[in-house]
Amino acid sequence: MSPEYSIILLTVFAGAGQGLFACLVAGDALGFITGAPMDINIMLTGAAVSLGMTIAGVGSSFLHLTHPERGIKTIKQWKKSWLSLEAILLPVFMGFVALYGILAYYGADTSLRLIAGGLGVVSAMALYLASGMIYAAVPYIKEWSTPYTPINFTMIGLASGGALQVGLLRFFNGPHITSIVMIAGLFAVTFTAMVIKLAYYLRNRRLYQPLTIQSALGINHPDIVLMDMGTGYMHYNTKEYDYKGYQNSRGTIRIASIALLFILPLALMTFDYMPLFNGDSAVAVGGGVLALITAVSMIAGALMERWLFFVDGSHAQNLYYGGSKDFAAPNPILQASKKGAPLPPG
């Protein structure tokens, strides 16, 4: 598929904003339980950054619409469409983030603030599901049609947002116990996200395409080839659903995305945060600079990962135009006929 950059920005920025807010509320709740509350500057900055990133993602998504003024129509099919649910949940999530920030600013009761934050986290999780299912619910694109898709959206969003939240804790020198727990949690989420993403890539390497020229004709012969692509010129379908860009570089881009999104952040967190585990609550190596580099690295890696997600998707309609993907795994249902066997009479 052709990558739609406005949707890439939406899913990455909004996903990181949702993850940041989820980790912010978790840290706030932990501070309430342990009696070591987070500084109000962390809460206000975290809410502002989360809201800002989500708004930036939503703003970029309007570039995807031919008629942005008709965007309100997306909510009408909320009973049948994951896209409609996403369009509804985005402002709901932003509303809870804003409410959380307002309650923190005016010093409202902690339990009231945590209730608003908890509802925001629930809406964030529902939003991850809706965003991922927009693509997982498309059965004709085998690379997307898997439970891995919404799980990956969720885990990568939580990891990148968690890196931002840990960076805020480091910058404002947050409570020691909260920093320790959040760092350990970020390690676990990032490592789990990496394992799931690698499993997703492995699963796609073993895919087979059940729709072939042979199955379309009902003639199972290996020498059948497409002689006419169905049109004499390139048009929307051939360009939008069969993206040819950077074909020879996608393996390198995939390795770079894994390094920036998972490997480098895990290494940087180890160097930057290990002093905290030794009881030193003061600013550790780099004065929080490595925390910022970690967050930037994860966002950059997430942008590359989401680009690959779109370009790796192969639409079934490409069969008609001769641009179908060569899947590595053979179709286990079909038995290849003998090479050189005569075709049925015309």
mmCIF file of N, CA and C in Angstrom, residues 96 136 322:
data_model
loop_
_atom_site.group_PDB
_atom_site.id
_atom_site.type_symbol
_atom_site.label_atom_id
_atom_site.label_comp_id
_atom_site.label_asym_id
_atom_site.label_seq_id
_atom_site.Cartn_x
_atom_site.Cartn_y
_atom_site.Cartn_z
ATOM 1 N N PHE A 96 -10.710 14.140 28.612
ATOM 2 C CA PHE A 96 -10.274 13.642 29.917
ATOM 3 C C PHE A 96 -8.860 14.123 30.258
ATOM 4 N N ALA A 136 -6.721 -4.208 11.079
ATOM 5 C CA ALA A 136 -6.827 -5.650 11.335
ATOM 6 C C ALA A 136 -8.131 -6.226 10.803
ATOM 7 N N GLY A 322 -1.385 -7.393 -12.044
ATOM 8 C CA GLY A 322 -0.097 -8.046 -12.162
ATOM 9 C C GLY A 322 0.936 -7.588 -11.170
#
